[in-house]
Coordinates of C-alpha atoms and ligand atoms in Angstrom, one line a residue:
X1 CA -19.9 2.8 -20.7
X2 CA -20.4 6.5 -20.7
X3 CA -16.9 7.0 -21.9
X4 CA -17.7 4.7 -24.6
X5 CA -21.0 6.0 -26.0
X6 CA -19.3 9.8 -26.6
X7 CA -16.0 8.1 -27.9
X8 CA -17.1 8.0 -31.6
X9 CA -18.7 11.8 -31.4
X10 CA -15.4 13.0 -30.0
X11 CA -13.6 11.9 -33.0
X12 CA -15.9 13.9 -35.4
X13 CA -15.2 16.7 -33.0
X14 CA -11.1 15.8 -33.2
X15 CA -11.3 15.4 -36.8
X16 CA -12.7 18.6 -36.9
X17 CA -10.5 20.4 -34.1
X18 CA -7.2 19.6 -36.1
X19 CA -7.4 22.5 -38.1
X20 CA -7.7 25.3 -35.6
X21 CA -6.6 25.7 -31.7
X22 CA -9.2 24.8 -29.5
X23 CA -10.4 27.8 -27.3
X24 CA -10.2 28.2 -23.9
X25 CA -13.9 27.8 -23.9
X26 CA -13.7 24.6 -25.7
X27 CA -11.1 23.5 -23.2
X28 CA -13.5 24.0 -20.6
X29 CA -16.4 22.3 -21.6
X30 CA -13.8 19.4 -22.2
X31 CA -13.2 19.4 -18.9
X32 CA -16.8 19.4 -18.0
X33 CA -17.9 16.5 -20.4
X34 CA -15.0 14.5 -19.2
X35 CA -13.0 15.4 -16.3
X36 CA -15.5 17.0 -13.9
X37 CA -17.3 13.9 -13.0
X38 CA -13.7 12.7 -10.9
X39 CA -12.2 15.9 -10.8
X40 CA -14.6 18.1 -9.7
X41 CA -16.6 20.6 -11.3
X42 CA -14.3 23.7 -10.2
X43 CA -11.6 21.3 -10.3
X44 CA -11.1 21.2 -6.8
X45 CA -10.7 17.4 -7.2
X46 CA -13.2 14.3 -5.7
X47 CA -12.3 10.7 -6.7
X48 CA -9.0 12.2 -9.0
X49 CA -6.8 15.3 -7.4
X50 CA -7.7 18.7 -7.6
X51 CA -6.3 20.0 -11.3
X52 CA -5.4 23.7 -10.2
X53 CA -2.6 25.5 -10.5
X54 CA -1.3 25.0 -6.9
X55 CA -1.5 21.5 -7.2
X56 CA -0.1 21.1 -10.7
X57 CA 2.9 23.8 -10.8
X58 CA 5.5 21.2 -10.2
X59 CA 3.9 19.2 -12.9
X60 CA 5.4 20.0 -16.1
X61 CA 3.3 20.7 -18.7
X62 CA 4.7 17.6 -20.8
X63 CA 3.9 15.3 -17.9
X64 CA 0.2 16.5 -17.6
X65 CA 0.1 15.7 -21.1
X66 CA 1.2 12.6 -21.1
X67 CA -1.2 11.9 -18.2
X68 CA -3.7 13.0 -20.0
X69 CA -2.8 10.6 -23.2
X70 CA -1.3 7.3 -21.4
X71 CA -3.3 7.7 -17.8
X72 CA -1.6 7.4 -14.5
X73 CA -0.8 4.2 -13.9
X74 CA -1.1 4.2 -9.6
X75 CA -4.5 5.6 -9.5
X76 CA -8.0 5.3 -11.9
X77 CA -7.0 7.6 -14.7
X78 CA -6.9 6.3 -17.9
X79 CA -5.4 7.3 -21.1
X80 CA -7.5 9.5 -23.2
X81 CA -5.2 9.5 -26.0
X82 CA -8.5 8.1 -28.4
X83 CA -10.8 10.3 -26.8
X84 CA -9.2 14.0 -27.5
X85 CA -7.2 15.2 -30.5
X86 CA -3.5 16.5 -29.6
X87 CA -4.5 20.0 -30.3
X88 CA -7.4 19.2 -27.7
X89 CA -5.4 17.7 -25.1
X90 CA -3.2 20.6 -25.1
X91 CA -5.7 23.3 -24.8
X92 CA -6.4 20.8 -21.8
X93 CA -2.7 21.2 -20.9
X94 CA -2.5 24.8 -20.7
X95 CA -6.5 25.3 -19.1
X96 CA -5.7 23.2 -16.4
X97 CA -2.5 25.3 -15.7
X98 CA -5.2 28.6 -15.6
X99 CA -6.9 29.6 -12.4
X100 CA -10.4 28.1 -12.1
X101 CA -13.3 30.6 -12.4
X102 CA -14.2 30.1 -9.1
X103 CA -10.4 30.5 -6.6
X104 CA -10.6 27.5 -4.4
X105 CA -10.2 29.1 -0.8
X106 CA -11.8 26.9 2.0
X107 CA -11.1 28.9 5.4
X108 CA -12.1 28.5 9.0
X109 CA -15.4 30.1 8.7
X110 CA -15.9 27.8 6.1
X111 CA -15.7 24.8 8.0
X112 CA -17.2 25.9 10.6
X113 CA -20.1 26.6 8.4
X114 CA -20.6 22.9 6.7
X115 CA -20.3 21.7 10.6
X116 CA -23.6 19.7 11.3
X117 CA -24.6 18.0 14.6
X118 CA -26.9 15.4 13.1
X119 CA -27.7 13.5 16.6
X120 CA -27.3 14.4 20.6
X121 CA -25.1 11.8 21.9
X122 CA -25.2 12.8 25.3
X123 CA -29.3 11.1 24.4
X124 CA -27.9 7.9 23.1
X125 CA -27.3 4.4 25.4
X126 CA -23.4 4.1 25.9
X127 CA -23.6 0.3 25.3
X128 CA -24.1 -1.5 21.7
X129 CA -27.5 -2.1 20.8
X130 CA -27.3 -4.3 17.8
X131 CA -26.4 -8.0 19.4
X132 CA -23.7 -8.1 17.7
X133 CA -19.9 -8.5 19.3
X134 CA -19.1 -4.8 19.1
X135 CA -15.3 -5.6 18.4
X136 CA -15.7 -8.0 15.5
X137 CA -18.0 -5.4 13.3
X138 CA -16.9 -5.0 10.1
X139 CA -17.2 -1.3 8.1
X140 CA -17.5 -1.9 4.8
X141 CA -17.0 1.0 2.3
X142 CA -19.2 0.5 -0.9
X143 CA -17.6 2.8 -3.6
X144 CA -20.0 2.3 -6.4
X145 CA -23.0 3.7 -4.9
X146 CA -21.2 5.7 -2.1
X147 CA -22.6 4.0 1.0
X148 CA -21.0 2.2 4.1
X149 CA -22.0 -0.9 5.5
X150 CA -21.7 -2.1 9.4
X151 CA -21.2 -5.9 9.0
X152 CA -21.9 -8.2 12.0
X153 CA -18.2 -10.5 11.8
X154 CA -19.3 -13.3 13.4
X155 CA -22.5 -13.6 11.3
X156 CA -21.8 -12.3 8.0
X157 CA -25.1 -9.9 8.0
X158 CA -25.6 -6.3 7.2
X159 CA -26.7 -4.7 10.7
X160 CA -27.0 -1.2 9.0
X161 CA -25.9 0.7 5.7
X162 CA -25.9 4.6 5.2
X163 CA -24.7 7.0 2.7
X164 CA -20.9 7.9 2.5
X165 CA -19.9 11.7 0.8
X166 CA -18.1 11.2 -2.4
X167 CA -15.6 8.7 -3.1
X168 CA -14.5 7.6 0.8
X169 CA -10.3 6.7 0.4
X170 CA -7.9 5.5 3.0
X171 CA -9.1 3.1 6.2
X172 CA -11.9 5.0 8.0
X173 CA -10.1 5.5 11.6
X174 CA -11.9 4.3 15.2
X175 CA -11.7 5.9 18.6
X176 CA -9.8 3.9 20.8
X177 CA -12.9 1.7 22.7
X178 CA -13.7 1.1 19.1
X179 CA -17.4 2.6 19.7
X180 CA -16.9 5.7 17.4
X181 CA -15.9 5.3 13.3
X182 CA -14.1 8.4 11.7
X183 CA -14.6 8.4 7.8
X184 CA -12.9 10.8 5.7
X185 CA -14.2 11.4 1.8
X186 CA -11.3 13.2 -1.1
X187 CA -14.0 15.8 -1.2
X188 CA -12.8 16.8 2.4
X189 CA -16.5 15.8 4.4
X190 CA -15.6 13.9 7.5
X191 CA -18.4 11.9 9.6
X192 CA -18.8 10.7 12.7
X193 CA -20.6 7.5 13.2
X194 CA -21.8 5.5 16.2
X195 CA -21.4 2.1 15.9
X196 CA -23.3 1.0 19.3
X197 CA -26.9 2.5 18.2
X198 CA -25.7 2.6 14.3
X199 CA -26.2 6.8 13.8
X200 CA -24.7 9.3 11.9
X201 CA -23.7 11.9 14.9
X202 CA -21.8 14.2 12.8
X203 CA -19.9 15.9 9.9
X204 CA -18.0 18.5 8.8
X205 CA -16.2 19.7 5.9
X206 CA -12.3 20.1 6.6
X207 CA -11.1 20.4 2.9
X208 CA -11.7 20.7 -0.3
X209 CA -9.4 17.9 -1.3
X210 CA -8.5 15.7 1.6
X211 CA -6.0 12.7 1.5
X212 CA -7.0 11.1 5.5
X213 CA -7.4 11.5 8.6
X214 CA -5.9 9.8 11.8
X215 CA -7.5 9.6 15.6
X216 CA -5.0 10.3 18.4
X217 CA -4.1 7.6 20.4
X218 CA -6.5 8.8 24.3
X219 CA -9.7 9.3 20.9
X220 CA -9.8 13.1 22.0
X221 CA -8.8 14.6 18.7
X222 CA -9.1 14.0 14.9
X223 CA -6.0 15.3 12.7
X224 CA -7.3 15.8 9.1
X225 CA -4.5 15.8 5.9
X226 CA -5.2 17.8 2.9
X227 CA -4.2 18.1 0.2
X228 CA -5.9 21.6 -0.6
X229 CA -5.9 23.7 1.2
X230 CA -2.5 22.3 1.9
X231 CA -3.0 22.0 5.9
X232 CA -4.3 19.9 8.9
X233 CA -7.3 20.0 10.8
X234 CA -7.6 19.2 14.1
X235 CA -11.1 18.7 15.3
X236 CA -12.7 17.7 18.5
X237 CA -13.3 14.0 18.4
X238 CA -16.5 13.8 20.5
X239 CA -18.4 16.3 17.6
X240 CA -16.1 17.3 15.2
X241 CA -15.8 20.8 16.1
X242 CA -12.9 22.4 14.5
X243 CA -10.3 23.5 16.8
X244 CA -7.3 24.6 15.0
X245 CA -6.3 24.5 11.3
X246 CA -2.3 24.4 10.5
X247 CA -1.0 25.4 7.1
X248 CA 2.0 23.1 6.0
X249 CA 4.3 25.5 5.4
X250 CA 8.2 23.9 5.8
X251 CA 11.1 26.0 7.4
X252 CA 11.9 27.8 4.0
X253 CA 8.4 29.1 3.5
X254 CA 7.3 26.7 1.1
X255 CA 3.7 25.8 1.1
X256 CA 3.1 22.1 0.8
X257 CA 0.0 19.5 0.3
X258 CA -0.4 17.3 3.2
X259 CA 0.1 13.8 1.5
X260 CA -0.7 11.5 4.7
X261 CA -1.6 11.5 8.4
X262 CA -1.7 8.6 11.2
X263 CA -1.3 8.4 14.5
X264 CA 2.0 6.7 16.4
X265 CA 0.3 5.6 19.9
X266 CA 3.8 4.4 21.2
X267 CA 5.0 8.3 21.0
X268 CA 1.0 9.6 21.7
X269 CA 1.6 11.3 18.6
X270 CA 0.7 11.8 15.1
X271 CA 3.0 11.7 12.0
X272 CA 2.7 13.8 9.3
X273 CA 3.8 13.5 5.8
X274 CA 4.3 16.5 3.1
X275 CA 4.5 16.3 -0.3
X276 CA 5.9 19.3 -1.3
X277 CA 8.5 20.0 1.1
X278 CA 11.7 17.2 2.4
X279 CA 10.0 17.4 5.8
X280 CA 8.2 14.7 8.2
X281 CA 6.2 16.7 11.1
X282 CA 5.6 15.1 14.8
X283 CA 2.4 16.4 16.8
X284 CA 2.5 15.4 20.2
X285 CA -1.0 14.5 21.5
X286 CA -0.2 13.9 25.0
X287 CA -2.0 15.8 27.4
X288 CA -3.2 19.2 26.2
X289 CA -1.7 19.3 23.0
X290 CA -0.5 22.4 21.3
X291 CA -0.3 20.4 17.8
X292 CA 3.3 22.7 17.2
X293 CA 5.2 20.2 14.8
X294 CA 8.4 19.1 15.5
X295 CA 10.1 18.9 11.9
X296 CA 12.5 16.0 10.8
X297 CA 14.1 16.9 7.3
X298 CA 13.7 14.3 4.7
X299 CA 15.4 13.3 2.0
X300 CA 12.9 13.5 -0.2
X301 CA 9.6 14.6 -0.4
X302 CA 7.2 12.0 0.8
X303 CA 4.3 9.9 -0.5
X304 CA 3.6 7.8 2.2
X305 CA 5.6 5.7 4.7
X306 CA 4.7 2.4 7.1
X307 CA 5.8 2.3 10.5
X308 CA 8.3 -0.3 11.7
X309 CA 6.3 -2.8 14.4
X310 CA 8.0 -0.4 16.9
X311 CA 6.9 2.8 15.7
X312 CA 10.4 3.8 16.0
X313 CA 11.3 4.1 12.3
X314 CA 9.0 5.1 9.1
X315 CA 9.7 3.5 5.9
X316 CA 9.0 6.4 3.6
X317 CA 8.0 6.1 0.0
X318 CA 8.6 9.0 -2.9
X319 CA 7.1 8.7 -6.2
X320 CA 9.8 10.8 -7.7
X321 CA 12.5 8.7 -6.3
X322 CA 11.3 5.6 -7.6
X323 CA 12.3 4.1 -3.8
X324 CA 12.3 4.8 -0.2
X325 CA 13.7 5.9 2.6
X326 CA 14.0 4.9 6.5
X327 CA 13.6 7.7 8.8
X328 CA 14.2 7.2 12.8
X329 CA 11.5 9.2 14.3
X330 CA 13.8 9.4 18.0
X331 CA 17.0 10.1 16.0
X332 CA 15.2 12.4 13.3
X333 CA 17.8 11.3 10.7
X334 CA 17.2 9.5 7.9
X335 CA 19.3 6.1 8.3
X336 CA 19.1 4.5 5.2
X337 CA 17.6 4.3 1.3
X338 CA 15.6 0.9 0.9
X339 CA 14.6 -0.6 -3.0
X340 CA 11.0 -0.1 -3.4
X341 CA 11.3 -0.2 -7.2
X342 CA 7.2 0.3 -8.3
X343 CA 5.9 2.7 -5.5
X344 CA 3.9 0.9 -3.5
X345 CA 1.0 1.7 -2.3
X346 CA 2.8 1.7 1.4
X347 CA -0.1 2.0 3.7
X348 CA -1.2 -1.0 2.6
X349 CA 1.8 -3.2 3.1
X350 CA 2.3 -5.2 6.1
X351 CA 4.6 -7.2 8.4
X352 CA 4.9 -10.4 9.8
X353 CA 7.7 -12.5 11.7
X354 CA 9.5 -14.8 9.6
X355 CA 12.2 -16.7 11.6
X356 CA 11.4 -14.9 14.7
X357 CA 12.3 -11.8 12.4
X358 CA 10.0 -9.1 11.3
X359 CA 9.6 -8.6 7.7
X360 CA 8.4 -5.7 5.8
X361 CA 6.2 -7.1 2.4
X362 CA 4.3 -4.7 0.0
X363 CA 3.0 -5.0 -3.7
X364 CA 4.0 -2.2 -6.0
X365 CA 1.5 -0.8 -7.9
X366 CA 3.6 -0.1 -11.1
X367 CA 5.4 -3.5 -11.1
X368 CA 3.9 -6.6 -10.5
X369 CA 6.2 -7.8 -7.3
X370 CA 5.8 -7.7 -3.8
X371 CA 8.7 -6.5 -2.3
X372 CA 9.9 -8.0 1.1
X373 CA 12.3 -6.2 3.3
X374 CA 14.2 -7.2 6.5
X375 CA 13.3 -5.0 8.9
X376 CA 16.8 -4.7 11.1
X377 CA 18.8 -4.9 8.3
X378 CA 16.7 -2.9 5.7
X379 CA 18.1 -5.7 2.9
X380 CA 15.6 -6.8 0.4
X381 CA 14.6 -10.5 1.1
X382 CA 12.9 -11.4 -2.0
X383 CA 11.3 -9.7 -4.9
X384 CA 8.1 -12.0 -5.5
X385 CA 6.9 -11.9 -9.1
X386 CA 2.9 -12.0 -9.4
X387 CA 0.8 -11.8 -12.4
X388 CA 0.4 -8.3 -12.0
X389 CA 0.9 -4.9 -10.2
X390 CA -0.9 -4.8 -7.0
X391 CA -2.8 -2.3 -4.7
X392 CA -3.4 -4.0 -0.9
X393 CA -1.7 -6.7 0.9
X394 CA -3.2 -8.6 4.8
X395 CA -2.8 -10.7 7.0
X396 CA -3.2 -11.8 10.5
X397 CA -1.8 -13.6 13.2
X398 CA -3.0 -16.7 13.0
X399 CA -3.0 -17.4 9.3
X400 CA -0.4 -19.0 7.4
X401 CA -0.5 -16.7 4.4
X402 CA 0.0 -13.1 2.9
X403 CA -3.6 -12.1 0.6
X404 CA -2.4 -9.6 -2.2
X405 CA -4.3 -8.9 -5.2
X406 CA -3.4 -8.0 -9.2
X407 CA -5.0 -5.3 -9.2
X408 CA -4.2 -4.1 -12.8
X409 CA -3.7 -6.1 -16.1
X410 CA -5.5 -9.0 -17.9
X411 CA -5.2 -10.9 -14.1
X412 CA -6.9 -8.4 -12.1
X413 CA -9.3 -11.0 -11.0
X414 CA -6.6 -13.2 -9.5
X415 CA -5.7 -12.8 -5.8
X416 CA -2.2 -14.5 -4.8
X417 CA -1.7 -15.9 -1.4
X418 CA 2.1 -15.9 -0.1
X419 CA 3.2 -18.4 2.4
X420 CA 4.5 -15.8 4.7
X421 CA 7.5 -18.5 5.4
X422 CA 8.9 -19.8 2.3
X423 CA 7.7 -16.4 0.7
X424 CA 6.3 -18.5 -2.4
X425 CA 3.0 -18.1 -4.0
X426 CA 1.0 -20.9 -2.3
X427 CA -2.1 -20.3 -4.1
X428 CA -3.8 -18.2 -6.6
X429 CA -7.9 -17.7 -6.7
X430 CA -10.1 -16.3 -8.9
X431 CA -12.8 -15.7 -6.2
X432 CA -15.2 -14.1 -9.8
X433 CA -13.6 -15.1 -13.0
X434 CA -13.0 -11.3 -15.2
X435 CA -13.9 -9.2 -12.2
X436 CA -11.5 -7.4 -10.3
X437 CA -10.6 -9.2 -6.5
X438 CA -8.9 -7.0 -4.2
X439 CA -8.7 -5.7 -0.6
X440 CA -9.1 -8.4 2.0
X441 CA -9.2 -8.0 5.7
X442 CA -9.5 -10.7 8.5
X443 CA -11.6 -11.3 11.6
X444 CA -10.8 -10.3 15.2
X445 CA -9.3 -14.4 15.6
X446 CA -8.2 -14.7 11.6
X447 CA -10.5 -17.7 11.5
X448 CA -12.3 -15.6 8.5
X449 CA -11.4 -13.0 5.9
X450 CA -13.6 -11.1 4.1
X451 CA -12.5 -9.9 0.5
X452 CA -14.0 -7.3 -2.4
X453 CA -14.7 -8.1 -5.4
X454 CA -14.7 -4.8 -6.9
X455 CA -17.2 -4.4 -9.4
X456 CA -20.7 -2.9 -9.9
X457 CA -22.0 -6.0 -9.9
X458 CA -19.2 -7.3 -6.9
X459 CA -19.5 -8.8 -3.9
X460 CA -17.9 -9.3 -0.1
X461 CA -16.8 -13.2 -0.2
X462 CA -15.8 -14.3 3.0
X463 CA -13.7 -17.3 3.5
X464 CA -12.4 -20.1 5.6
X465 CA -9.0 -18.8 5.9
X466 CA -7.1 -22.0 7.0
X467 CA -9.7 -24.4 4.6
X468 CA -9.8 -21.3 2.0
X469 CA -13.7 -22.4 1.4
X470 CA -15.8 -19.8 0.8
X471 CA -18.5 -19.4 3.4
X472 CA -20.5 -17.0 2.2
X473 CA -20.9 -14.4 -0.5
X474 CA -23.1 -10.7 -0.5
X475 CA -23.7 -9.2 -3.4
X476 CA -22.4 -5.3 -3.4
X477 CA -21.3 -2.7 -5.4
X478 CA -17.9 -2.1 -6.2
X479 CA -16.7 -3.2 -2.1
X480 CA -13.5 -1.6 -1.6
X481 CA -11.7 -0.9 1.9
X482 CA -13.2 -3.3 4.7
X483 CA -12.3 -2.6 8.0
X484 CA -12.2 -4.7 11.3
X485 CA -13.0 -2.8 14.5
X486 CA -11.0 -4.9 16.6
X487 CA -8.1 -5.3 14.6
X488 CA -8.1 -1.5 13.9
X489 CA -8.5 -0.6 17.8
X490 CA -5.7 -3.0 18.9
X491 CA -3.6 -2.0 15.5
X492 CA -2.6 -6.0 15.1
X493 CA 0.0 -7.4 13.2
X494 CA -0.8 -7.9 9.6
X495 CA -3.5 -5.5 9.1
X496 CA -3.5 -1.3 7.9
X497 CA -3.0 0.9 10.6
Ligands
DHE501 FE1 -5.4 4.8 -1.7 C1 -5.4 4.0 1.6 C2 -2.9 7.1 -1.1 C3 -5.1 5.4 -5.0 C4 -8.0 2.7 -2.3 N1 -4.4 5.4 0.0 C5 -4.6 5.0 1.2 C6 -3.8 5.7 2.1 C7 -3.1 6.6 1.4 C8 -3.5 6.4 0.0 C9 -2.1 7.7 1.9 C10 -3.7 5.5 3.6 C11 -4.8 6.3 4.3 C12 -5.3 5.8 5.6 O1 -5.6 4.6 5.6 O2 -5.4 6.6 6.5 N2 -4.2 6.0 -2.9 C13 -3.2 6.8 -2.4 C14 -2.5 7.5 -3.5 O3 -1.6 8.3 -3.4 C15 -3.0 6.9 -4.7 C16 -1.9 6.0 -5.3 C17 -3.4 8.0 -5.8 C18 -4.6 8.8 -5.4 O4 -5.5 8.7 -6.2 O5 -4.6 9.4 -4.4 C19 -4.2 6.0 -4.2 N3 -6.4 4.2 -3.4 C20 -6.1 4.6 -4.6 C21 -7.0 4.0 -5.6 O6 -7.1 4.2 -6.8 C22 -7.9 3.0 -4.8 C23 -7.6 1.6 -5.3 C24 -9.4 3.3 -5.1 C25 -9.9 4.6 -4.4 O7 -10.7 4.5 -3.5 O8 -9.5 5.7 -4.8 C26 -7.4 3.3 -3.4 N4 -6.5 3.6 -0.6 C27 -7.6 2.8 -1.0 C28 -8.1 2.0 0.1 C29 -7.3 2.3 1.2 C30 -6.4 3.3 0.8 C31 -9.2 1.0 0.1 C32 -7.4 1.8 2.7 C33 -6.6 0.5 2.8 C34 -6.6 -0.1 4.1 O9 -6.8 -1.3 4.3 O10 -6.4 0.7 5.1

């Protein structure tokens, strides 16, 4: 809407910018009518990345401009090719490429300084105090207004609903007796919720631009991945107190963004994956951890990855190489490419056993297929054509089908479900006709699912998921991620881990 109302002014101002160069100083307060509300307003990123240039030099400056004028098509940017003139768009070009007024530096002191204790746990009863079964809560991240939401599972209800930092990406992360919830915000703020006497305890700012953050596998540390600085964090679980930041810097001296952290409990460790440099890093966890990585060399730089059931292999994804690799974490060699043709979206994929063999399935979110991979031979099953590219894919034990959404196109409001057998669409809903449908996520037994409809005006529908009634519905604003404490703690088949 906002866009909208200062499209038609912008054109006088293009009209008029065609004859002469924009100035730097008209690039600028470009930026700030338009780009600084996802961005950032010393573009050290929030809901879009950081536009600097240490995060854009191995952008080239054609590529930011077509960015600019088509959008990106895995992420919320869109085309602004109507909005700006070409001369403006590349004055934006070359002032994105400038150092910001302000040089984004965010050191120790720093976060030590945004560190805030906000309750004394050592005060609070160790045992839930909400009625509710403390293993089938749901957390709920509501992106339109910023705010989280504790959701009884087996009653549908709100129990509690606080305020998030800006723009909350990536599954918030539990401690392992599934008492503690970990949230991490682009904008780097990490917090620290109780989910037995619903409090805020604490937060800190680790970044300036964070990507997620992963709990080890005995809860005793949090590992945070950012994107800038380009580093982890490690910080005491029980506060958030920072203990140790660790550039990404790979064996050739190369600094790198951090593009994804989780933790491997199998191997007590956590897995690290750079963007900038053809490395993976291993942090052991075990014991008294001195978080030195071990480094396995890539073959590209890396995206994302899944793990394999095992935790034994990661399937890797590249958005430069259009595919994906297999890495064997015990090995440290990379076995063998796999054909992920419209980067998926990995962490969100999922497995399930199909023949009493695991499969690999994930949407793609520049192709509308779900890919589905064997995962001993690495073959591609099936490629299943769906009305459109798609962001999220679940499931659970018990149920019979796959849940994946379109989330772009003319059928974003469609959500397909894939018989996880026959690997055929078994059924497509519309849970709200013209609104987006995406993100589902089950209940500790899979009797229920709970899915977003991801709109200002949305809601959390949950459904029967063997009768596929809808049982309820809560009205909410723009519901994205939803998050099942149980199924998180006990990292079951079929959801994100
Ligand atoms: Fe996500 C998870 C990366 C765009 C919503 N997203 C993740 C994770 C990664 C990731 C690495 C896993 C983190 C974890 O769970 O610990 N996301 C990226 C991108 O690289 C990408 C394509 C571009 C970017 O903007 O960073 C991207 N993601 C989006 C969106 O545009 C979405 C739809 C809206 C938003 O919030 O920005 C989006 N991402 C999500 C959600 C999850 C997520 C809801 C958690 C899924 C889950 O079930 O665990």
């Amino acid at each position: 809407m906002r866009r909208m109302l200062l499209a038609p002014l912008l054109w006088i101002g293009a009209a008029h910018a065609g004859a002469t160069v924009p100035s730097s100083d008209a690039a600028a307060d470009l930026y700030q009518q338009h780009c600084q509300r996802c961005h950032g307003a010393n573009r050290f990123g929030g809901t879009g990345p950081a536009l600097l240039p240490e995060s854009l030099s191995r952008i080239k400056p054609d590529e930011i401009r077509s960015v600019i004028q088509n959008g990106r098509p895995a992420s919320q940017m869109t085309g602004y090719a109507n909005v700006f003139s070409p001369a403006q768009i590349d004055a934006l070009v070359d002032y994105l490429q400038q150092p910001p007024a302000t040089p984004p530096t965010w050191n120790n002191d720093d976060i030590r300084g945004s560190h805030s204790i906000l309750a004394d746990i050592s005060k609070l009863p160790d045992t839930p105090q909400h009625g509710a079964d403390p293993l089938n809560l749901f957390v709920v991240v509501e992106a339109g207004d910023h705010h989280i939401d504790i959701l009884d599972g087996d009653r549908f209800d709100v129990l509690a609903r606080f305020a998030s930092h800006f723009a909350v990406h990536g599954g918030p992360k539990f401690s392992p007796d599934g008492r503690f919830v970990y949230v991490a915000s682009r904008d780097g703020w990490v917090s620290l919720y109780d989910l037995h006497n619903l409090k805020l305890i604490a937060e800190v700012r680790a970044g300036l631009n964070t990507r997620n953050l992963a709990v080890s596998k005995d809860g005793r540390w949090v590992l945070v991945g950012n994107y800038l600085p380009g580093n982890l964090v490690v910080l005491d679980a029980r506060d958030l107190s920072l203990v140790k930041t660790i550039p990404a810097i790979g064996q050739d001296g190369t600094a790198s963004r951090v593009s994804a952290v989780y933790t491997a409990p199998p191997r007590d460790s956590f897995i690290v994956a750079l963007k900038d440099v053809k490395e993976v890093w291993e942090l052991s966890s075990a014991g008294t951890p001195d978080f030195e990585p071990r480094r396995i060399q890539a073959e590209d730089v890396l995206d994302d990855f899944s793990f394999s059931p095992d935790y034994k292999q990661l399937l890797a994804t590249s958005r430069k190489a259009k595919g994906g690799q297999v890495i064997d974490l015990d090995s440290g060699k990379v076995v063998t490419d796999i054909p992920l043709p419209g980067m998926p979206h990995l962490g969100s994929g999922t497995y399930w056993k199909r023949n009493g063999e695991w499969v690999f399935a994930t949407p793609n979110i520049s192709k509308g297929l779900i890919s589905v991979i064997d995962f001993k031979t690495w073959k591609l099953i099936k490629e299943i054509p769906t009305l459109g590219p798609g962001f999220f894919m679940r499931s659970h034990v018990n149920s019979r089908y796959a849940w994946t959404d379109v989330f772009f196109g003319p059928d974003n409001d469609a959500i397909h479900l894939i018989d996880k057998q026959t690997l055929e669409i078994a059924h497509t809903l519309r849970p709200m006709p013209g609104k987006t449908a995406a993100h589902v996520e089950f209940t500790r037994d899979g009797r229920y699912l709970l899915l977003s409809v991801w709109a200002t005006d949305g809601a959390l529908i949950v459904y029967d998921s063997n009768t596929l009634k809808e049982i309820k519905r809560l009205p909410m604003n723009k519901p994205s991620g939803k998050y099942n404490v149980g199924n998180k703690i006990e990292f079951v088949e079929g959801t994100s881990h």
